[in-house]
Amino acid sequence: MALETAITICSSYTISTWTMIYAQYLSEEHNEPTIDLKYVGIVLFIIGIVGNFYHHHILSNLRTKGNREYKIPKGGLFDLVICPHYLFEIIEFIGVSCIAQTTYALAFTLGTMFYLTGRSYATREWYLLKFGEKFGSDVKVLIPTKNENLPKHKHKQIVDLSHNARMTKSTASQKSLYSNLFVRYTSSRAFANSPAINDNKPSSVLKSRARFNKFVRNQCRIGFKSVDDANILFHEMIQMQPVPSLSYFTQVVAAIARMKHYEAAISVIEEMECLEILDPDVHILSVLINCYCHLNRVDLGFSVLGRVLKLGYEVDVALFTTLIKGLIGDNQMGLAVELFKNMLEQGIHPNSITCGTVINGLCKMGNTNAAIQLVKKMKNKRMEVGDVVYSMIIDSLCKDGMVTEAFRLFEKLIRGTSKPNVGMCNSMIRGLCNTNRWKEGMEIFEKIPNPDVQTYTILVDSLCKEGEVEKAAKMVELMIKKAVKPDVVTYSALVDGYCLQGRLHEAEKVVDSMIGNGCNPNVHTYNILINGYSKKKRTDDALKVFDKMSKRGLIANTITYTTLIRGFCLTQQLSVALHFLKKMQSCGQHPDLVTYSILLDGLLKNNYHKKAMNLFREMKDSKLDLDVVVYGILINGLCKARELESAKNVFHGLESNGIKPNTRIFNILIDGLFKGGLEDEAIMLFQEMVESGYCSPDGCTYNVVIQGLVCNNNGKRAIEFVDEMVGKGFSADASTAEILLGLSSDRNLDQSPLVLNSLSTSNTNNITFHT
C-alpha cells in the first residue's frame, strides 16, 4: 500500500475513534439504555475482526514475491462473496455500535456499510470484466446467499454485455486498427514472415498470441505512422484476455514517446493505471519521467522518481541523465549540478552521455571553465570524450570571446588522434571571422573535406557584415559549383549584405535567383528587404515587397509591420503608420514594445501630441511592461512641445510605476527645464540626481547644465559647473566649447585654468569651433 493511502486511512479511523469516545463521554449524563447490547457487541466485534484478519491473510498469500499478476482469490468465503473482508469489517462496526449504543456510532456504522457495499459492487464488476467466464457467476456482492443457478450462457451474456459496453465507443476505431495497421504493414519487413491478413476476418490474426506479440514488437521498432495508430493498438491490447505482458505495453508507450507525442504517452500510462491492467515497472516509469522532462515539467518527473524509489526499484544512470537534462531544459543548472553530485555520492558512475549533457548545460549557461574541468575529469577517468563534447566547448569559448583558447584546443585536436567534425569546424570558423581573423578561418575552411551548407553560410554572413558583398556572392557561386545547395539562410544573409550597402536592386535580384533555384524566400528574407527600403525612405517599394510576400502566401509578422511603421514614421506618413498598426492588430499580430515605441516617437517628433498620448494610454491598457526607454521618449516629446508640467508629472510618476529614472531621462528633463526658462528647477533636479545615489551625472549632464546656464545669461554659474565637470574627468563637447569660447572676453573664464585645460583638450580632439 502506498504511504499516502495508509496515512489517510489511519488518520480517518483515528479521528472517528476519538469522536466515538467523545460521544460516549457526552452520553454519560443520559439514562442507560433499556436493553444492554454490550456483550452482544463484543461477540460481533470478535467475530468480525477474526474473519477480517483471516481473509486478509488469504489475500496476502495470493501472489508470490515479485509476481504482479492479478488472481482470483479462493478459500474462506471468497467462493461466495467478492469481498468477505468487507463483510466482516461491517460486522465489526455493528459490534462497535452495540457496545457504544450512541447515535454517532450508529451513523458511522451505516456510512461504512454503504461505502463498503459500493466498493464490493465495483470490485465484482471489475472481476467480471477482467476474468470473464473464469470468474464464478454465483459470487455475490456482499451477502452470501444460495446460488440462483444462473445458466452459464446467461452469465456469458452478462460478461459479453459488460464487454460490449466498453467496446461501443471504439468499434469504428477497432475496424480502423485492422484495416489501417494489420493490412498496411503486412507487406513491411517487420511483418514479412506473417501470413496475409483477411480484412473480413481479422480475428484470425489474434488466434496466435505469439504472432500478435511479434507484430507489436516489430511495429514498435519500426515506428507508427501516426499516434492514432499507436492508440488504437493500445486499446486492442487492453481488451485481450489475458492482456499481453507489461513489456509490450512499455514498447508501445516508448514508441509514442519517440514520436515526440509526450502528452499522448503520459495519457496511455495514466489509462493503464486507471484500468489497473498491470502495475507499472521501472521501465515504463522511466518513460514517464522522460515525457515529463520533455514537457518542461521536471517537477512531475521528480515525483515519479520518488515513486520509483518507494517501490524499491534501482535508479540507473539513464534515469539520472534524463532528470539532469530536464533540469537543464528548465534553466535550473544549479539543481542539475547538485543532482549530478548526488549521483556520484550514491556510487552511480556517470557515462559519457551524462557528462555530455552536463557539459552542454554549462556551456549554454556561459560557465565554460566548469565544462572544461569536467572534460579533464572525464579524461582522467579514461571516459570517452567525443567530438560532440569538444564541439560544445569550442563553440562556448568562441561565444565567450575566448577565440584564442578555442583555437588552441582545436589545433590540439588536429594534432592528436581526434578528427574535428564539420560542426566543430563551423564553430571555429564563426569565432575567427567574428574577430576579423579571416586568414585562419579560411585555412580551416580549405582543409574541411566536405564543408556543409552551414559552413558556407557562416562565411557568406561574415563577409556581408564586413562589407565584402562581392566576395560573399562568389562564395555562393562556389557553393553551387561544389553541389552544395544554398538554403534560405544563405540567401537571406546575402540579401542583407546588399541592403546594408544600399544596393537594393541587387538584393531583389538575389531574391529572384533564389526562387529560380528552387529555394523559397521566407518572411525573414522579405523583412530584410522591406527594412532596406524603409531605411532609404522608399516606402512605396517597401509596400511592393510586402504585397509580393502576401501573394506568395507568407503571413507578415510583428517584425514586418514594425519595419513598415518605422519607414512611414521616417517619411512623416503618420496616418499611414497608424493605419498599419490597426491592420496588424486585425490580422492577429500583436504589436510589441518596439512597435509602440517607434510609433510614439514618430508622433511626438511630428507634433501629433494628442494622438501620441492616446497611443501611450493604449500601451498602458495593453498590459505591456513599459520600460525606461518608452518613458524617455514621452518625456523628450513633451519637453520639446514645451509641455513641461506634463513632462514633470510623467517623470515624478516613474517610481510609482516601478521604474527608476536613468541618466538619459534626467538629462532630457534638465535640458527641457532650461529651455523653458525654469533654471532654478533644472538646478534642483540636478541636485536630486546627485543625491539619488543610483544615477550619477555624466559628461552629457554637465554639458546640458553649462549650455542651459549660458543660454539663460548665467555665465558665472556656468564657469563653476565647468570647474566641477573638469574636476570629475569630463570634458566639454563641441557645442559647449563653442559657447565657452564665445565668453572668452569674460575675465572669470580667464582665471579658471581648469576651463582653459578643458578647452585645449577639446581642441586636441579635433573639434572645430565656429566663432
Tab-separated table of C-alpha atoms in Angstrom, residues 746-754 756:
chain	number	residue	atom	x	y	z
A	746	ASP	CA	34.771	87.310	-19.577
A	747	ARG	CA	37.645	87.709	-17.086
A	748	ASN	CA	36.195	84.909	-14.900
A	749	LEU	CA	36.835	82.488	-17.711
A	750	ASP	CA	40.499	83.550	-17.992
A	751	GLN	CA	41.011	82.968	-14.263
A	752	SER	CA	39.926	79.322	-14.495
A	753	PRO	CA	42.884	77.130	-15.535
A	754	LEU	CA	40.647	74.038	-15.470
A	756	LEU	CA	41.310	76.512	-20.287
